[in-house]
Short mmCIF file of C-alpha atoms and ligand atoms in Angstrom, two decimals:
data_model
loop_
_atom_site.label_atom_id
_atom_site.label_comp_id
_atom_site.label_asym_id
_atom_site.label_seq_id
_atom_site.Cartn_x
_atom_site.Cartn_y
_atom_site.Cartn_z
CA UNK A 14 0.00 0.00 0.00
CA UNK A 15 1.24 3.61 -1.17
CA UNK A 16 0.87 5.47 2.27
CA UNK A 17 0.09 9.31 1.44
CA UNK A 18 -0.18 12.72 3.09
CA UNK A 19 -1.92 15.40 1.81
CA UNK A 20 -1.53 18.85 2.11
CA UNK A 21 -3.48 21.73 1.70
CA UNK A 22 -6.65 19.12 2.18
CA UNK A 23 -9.55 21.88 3.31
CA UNK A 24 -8.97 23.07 0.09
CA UNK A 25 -11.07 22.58 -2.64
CA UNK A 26 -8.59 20.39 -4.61
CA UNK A 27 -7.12 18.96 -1.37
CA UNK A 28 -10.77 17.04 -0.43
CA UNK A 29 -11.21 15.75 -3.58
CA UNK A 30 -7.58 14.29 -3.08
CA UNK A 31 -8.15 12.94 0.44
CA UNK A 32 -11.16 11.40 -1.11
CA UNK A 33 -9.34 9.80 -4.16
CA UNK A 34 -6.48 8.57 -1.81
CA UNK A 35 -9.06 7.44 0.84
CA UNK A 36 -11.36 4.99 -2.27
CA UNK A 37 -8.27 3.70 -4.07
CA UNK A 38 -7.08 0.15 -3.70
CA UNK A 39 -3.74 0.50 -3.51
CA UNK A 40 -3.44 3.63 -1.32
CA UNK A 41 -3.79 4.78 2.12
CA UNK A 42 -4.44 8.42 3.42
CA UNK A 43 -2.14 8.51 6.40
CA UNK A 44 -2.87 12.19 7.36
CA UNK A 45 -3.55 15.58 5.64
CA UNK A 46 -2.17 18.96 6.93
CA UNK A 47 -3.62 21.81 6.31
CA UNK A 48 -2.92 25.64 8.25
CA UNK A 49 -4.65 27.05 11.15
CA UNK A 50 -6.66 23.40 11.30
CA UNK A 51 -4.35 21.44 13.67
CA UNK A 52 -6.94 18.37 15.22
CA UNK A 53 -10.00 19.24 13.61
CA UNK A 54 -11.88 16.06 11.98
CA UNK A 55 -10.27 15.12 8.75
CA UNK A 56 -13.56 13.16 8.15
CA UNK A 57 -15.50 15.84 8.77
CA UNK A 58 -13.33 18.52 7.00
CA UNK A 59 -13.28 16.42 3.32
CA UNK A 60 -16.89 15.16 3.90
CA UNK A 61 -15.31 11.51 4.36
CA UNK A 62 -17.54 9.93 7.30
CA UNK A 63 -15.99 6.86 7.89
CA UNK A 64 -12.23 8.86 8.05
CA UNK A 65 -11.12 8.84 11.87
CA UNK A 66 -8.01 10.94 11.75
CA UNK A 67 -7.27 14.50 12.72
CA UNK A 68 -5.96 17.12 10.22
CA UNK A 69 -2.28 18.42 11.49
CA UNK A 70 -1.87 22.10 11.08
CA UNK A 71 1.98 21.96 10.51
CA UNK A 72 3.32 20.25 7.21
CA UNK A 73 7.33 19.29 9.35
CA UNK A 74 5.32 18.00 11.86
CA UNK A 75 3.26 15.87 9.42
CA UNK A 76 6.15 14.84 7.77
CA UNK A 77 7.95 13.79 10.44
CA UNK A 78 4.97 11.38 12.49
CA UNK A 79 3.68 9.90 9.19
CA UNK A 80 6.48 9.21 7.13
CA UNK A 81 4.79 8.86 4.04
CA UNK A 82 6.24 7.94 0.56
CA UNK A 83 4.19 10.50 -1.21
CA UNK A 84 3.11 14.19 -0.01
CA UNK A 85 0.29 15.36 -2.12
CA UNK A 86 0.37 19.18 -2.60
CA UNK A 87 -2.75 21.15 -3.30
CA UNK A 88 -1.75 24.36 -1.39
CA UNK A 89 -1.12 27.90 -3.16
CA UNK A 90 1.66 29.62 -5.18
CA UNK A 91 3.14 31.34 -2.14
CA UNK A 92 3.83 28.65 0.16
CA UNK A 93 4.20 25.87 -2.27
CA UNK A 94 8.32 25.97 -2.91
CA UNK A 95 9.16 25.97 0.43
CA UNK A 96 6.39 22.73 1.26
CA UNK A 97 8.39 21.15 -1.57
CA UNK A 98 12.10 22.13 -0.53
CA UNK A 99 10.33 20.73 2.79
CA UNK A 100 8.99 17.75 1.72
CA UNK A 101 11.97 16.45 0.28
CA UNK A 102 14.54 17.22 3.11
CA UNK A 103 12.28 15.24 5.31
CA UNK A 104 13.45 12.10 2.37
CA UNK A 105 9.51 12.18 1.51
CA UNK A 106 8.12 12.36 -2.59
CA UNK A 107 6.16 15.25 -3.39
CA UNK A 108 3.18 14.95 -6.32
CA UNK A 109 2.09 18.38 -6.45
CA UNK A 110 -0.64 19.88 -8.15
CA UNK A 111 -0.35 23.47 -6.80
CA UNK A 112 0.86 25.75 -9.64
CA UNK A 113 2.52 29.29 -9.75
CA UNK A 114 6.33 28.26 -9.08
CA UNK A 115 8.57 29.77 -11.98
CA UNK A 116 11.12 27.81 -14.03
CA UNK A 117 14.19 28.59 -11.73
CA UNK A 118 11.94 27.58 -8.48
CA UNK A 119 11.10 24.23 -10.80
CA UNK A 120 15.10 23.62 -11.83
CA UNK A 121 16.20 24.33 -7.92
CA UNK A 122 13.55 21.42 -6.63
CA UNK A 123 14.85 19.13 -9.11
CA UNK A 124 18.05 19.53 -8.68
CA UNK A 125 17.61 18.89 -4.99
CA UNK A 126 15.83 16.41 -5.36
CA UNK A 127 18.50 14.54 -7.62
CA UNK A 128 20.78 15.27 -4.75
CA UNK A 129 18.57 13.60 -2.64
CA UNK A 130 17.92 11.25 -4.85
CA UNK A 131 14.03 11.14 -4.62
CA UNK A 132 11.36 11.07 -7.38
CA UNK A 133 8.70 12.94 -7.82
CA UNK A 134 6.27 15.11 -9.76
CA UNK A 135 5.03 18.83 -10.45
CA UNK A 136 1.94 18.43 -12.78
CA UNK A 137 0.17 21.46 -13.33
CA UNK A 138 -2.55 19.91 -14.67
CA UNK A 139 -3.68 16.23 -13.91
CA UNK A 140 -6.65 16.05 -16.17
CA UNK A 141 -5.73 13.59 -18.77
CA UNK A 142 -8.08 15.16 -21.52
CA UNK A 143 -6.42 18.77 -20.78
CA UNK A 144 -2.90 17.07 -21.48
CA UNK A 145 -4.08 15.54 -24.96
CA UNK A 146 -5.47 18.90 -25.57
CA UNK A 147 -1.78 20.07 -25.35
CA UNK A 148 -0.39 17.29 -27.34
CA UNK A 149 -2.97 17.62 -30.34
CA UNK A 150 -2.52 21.30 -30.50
CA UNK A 151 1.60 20.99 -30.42
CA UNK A 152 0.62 18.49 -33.48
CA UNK A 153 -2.13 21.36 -35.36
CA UNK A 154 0.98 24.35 -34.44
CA UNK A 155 3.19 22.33 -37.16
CA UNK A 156 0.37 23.34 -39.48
CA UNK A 157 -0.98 26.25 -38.10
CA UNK A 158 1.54 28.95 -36.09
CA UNK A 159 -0.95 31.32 -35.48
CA UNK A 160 -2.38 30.70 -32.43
CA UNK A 161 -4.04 32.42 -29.00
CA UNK A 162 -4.43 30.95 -26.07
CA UNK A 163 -8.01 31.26 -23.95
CA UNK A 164 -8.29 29.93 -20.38
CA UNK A 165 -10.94 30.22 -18.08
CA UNK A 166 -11.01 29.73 -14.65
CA UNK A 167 -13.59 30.39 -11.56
CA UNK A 168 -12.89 33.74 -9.89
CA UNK A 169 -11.24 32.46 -6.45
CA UNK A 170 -7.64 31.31 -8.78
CA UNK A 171 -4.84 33.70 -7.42
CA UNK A 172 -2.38 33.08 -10.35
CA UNK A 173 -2.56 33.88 -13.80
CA UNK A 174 -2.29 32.75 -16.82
CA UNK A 175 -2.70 29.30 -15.31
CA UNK A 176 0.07 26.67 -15.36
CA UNK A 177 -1.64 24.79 -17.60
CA UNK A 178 -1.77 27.28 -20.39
CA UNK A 179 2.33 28.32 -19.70
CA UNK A 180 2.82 24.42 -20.45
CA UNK A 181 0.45 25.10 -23.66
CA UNK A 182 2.57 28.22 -24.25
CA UNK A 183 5.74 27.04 -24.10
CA UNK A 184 4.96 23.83 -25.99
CA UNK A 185 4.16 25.46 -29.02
CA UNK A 186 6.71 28.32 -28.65
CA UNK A 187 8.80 24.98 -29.44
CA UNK A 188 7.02 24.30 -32.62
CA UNK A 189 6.33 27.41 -34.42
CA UNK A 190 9.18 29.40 -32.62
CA UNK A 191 8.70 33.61 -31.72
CA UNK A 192 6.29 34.14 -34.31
CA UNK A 193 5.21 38.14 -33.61
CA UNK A 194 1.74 37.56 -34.91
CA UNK A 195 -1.21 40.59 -35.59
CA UNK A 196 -0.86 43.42 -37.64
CA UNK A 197 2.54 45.07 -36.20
CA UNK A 198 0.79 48.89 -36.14
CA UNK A 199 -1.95 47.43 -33.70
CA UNK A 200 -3.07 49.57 -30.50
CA UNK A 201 -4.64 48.57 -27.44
CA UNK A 202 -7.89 50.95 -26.38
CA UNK A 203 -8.10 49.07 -23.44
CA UNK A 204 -4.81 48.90 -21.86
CA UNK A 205 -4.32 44.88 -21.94
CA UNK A 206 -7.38 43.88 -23.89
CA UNK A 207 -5.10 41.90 -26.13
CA UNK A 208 -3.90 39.59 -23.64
CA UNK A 209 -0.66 38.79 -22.31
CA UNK A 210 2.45 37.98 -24.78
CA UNK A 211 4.31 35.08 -24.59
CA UNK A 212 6.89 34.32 -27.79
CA UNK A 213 4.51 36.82 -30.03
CA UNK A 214 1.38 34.65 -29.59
CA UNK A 215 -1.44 36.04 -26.95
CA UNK A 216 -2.85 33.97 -24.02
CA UNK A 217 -6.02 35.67 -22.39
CA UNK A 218 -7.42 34.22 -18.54
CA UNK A 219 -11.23 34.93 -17.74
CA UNK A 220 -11.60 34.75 -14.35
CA UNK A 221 -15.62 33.86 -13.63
CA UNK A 222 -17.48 32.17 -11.14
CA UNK A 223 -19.70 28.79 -12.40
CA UNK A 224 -16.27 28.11 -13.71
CA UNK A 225 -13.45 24.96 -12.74
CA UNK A 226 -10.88 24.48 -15.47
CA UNK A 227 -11.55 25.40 -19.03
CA UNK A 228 -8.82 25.87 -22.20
CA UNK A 229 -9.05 26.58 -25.51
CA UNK A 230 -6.30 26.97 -28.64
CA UNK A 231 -7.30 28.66 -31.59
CA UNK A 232 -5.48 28.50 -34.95
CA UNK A 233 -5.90 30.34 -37.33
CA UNK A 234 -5.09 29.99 -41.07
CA UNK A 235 -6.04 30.87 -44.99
CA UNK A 236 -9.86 30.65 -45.19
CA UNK A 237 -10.02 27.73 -41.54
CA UNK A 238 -9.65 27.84 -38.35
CA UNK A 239 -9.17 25.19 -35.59
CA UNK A 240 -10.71 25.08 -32.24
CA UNK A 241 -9.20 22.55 -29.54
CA UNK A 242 -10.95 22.73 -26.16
CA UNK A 243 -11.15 21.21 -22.78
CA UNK A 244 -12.98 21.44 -20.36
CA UNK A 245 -12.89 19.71 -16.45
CA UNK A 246 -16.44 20.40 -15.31
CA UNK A 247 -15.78 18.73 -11.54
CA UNK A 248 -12.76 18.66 -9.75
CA UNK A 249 -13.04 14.80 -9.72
CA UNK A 250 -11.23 15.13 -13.64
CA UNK A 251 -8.43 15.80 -11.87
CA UNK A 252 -8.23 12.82 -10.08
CA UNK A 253 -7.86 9.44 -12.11
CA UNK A 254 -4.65 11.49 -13.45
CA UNK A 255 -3.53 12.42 -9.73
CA UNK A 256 -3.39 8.69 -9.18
CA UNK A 257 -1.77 7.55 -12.00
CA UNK A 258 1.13 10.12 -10.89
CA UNK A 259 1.20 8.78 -7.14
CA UNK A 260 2.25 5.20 -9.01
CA UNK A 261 4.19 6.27 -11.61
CA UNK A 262 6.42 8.05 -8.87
CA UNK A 263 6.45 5.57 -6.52
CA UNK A 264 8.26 3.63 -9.38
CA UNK A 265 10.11 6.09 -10.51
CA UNK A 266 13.54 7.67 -9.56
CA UNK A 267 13.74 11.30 -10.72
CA UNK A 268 11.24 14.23 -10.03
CA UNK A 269 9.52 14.96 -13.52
CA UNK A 270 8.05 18.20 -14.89
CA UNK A 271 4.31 17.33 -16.12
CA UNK A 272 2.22 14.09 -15.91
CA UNK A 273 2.56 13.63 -19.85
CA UNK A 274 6.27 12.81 -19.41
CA UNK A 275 4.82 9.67 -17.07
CA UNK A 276 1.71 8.74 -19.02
CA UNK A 277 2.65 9.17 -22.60
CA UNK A 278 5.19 7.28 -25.04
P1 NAD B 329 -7.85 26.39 -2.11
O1 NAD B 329 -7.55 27.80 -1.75
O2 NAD B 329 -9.25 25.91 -2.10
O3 NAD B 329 -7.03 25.42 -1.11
C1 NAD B 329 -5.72 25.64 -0.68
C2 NAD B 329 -5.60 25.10 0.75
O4 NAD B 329 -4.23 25.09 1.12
C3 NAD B 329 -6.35 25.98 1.79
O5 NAD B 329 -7.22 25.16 2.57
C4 NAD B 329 -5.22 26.56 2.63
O6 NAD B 329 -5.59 26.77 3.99
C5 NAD B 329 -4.15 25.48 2.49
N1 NAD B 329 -2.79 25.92 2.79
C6 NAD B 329 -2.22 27.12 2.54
N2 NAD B 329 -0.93 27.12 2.96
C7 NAD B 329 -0.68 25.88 3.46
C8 NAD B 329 0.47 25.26 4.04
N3 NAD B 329 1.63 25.92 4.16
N4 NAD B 329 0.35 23.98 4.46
C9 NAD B 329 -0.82 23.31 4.34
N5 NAD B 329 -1.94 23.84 3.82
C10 NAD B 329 -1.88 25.12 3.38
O7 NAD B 329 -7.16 26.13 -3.52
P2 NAD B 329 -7.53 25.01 -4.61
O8 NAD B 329 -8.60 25.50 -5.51
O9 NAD B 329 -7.70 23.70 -3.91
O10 NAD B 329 -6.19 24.99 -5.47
C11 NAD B 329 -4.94 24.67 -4.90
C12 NAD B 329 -3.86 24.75 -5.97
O11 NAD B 329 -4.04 23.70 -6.92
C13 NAD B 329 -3.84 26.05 -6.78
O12 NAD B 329 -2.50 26.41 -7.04
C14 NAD B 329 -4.53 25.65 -8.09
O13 NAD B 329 -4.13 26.46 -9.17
C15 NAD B 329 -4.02 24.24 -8.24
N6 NAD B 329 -4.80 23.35 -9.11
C16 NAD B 329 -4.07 22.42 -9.78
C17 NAD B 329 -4.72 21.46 -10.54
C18 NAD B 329 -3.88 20.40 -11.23
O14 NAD B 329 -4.45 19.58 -11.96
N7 NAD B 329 -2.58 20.40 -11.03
C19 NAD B 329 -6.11 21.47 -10.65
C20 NAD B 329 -6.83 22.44 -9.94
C21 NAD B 329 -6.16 23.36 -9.16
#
């Protein structure tokens, strides 16, 4: 049995993990941490009634009782580098699902955790359909390099654009290189209405409740255009993905960038 810890679990995404963890066969939820919550009903907290353990309000102290083999973190973009630096000092994997950590944060963590030598992985998105999104539109940029980027997100997200469409970004930055696209005299008479610019191609973030997780791609060429879109109407899309990354981890032996580098050829 994988024996996980989650963190961040009174969150909205940490629940649905603690819920995942608690269902699967091959898993057990040890404990879940999350701040300013130490010993209230982790049953109670992620609506789990037959759970009988109590949420720890420190992730070292966590760490430290449980030792887990995998720390599951669903926390926010400011605290989420050091939980990971954390996690791994304590000789515990982190799958983490929090986004908002830049490259160099990214490159540090794996390089410690190389020194370490731990595995473990920093998905940014774990919904399978919204990493085949990525890989069919890297496949349509060959074809088509003009391209904006829409994502849309309920209104409570701190960070944007989200990390999923930065991965979508930077994957097709790969294929159809800095391509400054729109006509070059263009003005904005709404300062930012064109969206942010990332290798000459736009990416745009609605922020709206009603909302989870929504992308789309749009290419544009002579006389056609192509529309790829996903969308992860519960947070449960996230989990059959989040799973899949807890195993692939547990028999892995170096931290990976992105679930696709696990689950695809
Ligand atoms: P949320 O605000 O509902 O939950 C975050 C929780 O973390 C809160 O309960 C908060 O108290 C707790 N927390 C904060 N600091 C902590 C710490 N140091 N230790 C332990 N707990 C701490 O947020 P959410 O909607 O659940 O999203 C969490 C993160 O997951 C965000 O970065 C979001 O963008 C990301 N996300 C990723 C995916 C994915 O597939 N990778 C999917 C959805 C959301």
């Amino acid at each position: 049995m994988i024996k996980v810890v989650v963190a961040g679990a009174a969150g909205r995404m940490g629940q649905e993990s603690c819920r995942a963890v608690w269902r699967s066969q091959d898993m057990v939820l040890a404990g879940a941490v999350d701040t300013g919550r130490d010993g209230e009903s982790l049953g109670k907290v992620a609506g789990i009634e037959d759970v009988d353990l109590k949420l720890f309000g420190d992730l070292e102290t966590a760490l430290k009782e449980l030792k887990p083999d995998i720390l599951v973190d669903f926390t926010n973009p400011e605290v989420v580098f050091d939980n990971v630096k954390l996690t791994l000092n304590n000789n515990v994997r982190p799958v983490v699902g929090t986004t908002g950590m830049s490259t160099e944060q990214i490159e540090e963590i794996k390089n410690l955790a190389k020194d370490k030598g731990l595995s473990g992985l920093i998905a940014p998105n774990f919904a399978i359909g919204a990493l085949l999104m990525i890989k069919f539109a890297t496949m349509a940029a060959k074809h088509f390099p003009h391209v904006e980027i829409i994502e849309l997100h309920h209104d409570q997200k701190v960070d944007a654009p989200s990390g999923t469409a930065i991965k979508t970004a930077e994957a097709l930055a790969e294929v159809r290189g800095n391509l400054r696209q729109g006509l070059p005299t263009e003005y904005e008479e709404i300062e930012g209405v064109r969206g942010g610019d990332f290798e000459g191609m736009r990416v745009h973030s609605v922020r709206l409740p009603g909302h989870v997780a929504h992308q789309e791609v749009i290419f544009g060429g002579t006389g056609q255009t192509l529309t790829i879109r996903h969308d992860s109407i519960s947070r449960e899309s996230f989990m059959p993905g989040l799973l899949m990354g807890i195993r692939k981890v547990i028999d892995s032996n170096e931290l990976v960038y992105g679930l696709e580098n696990l689950i695809f050829e």
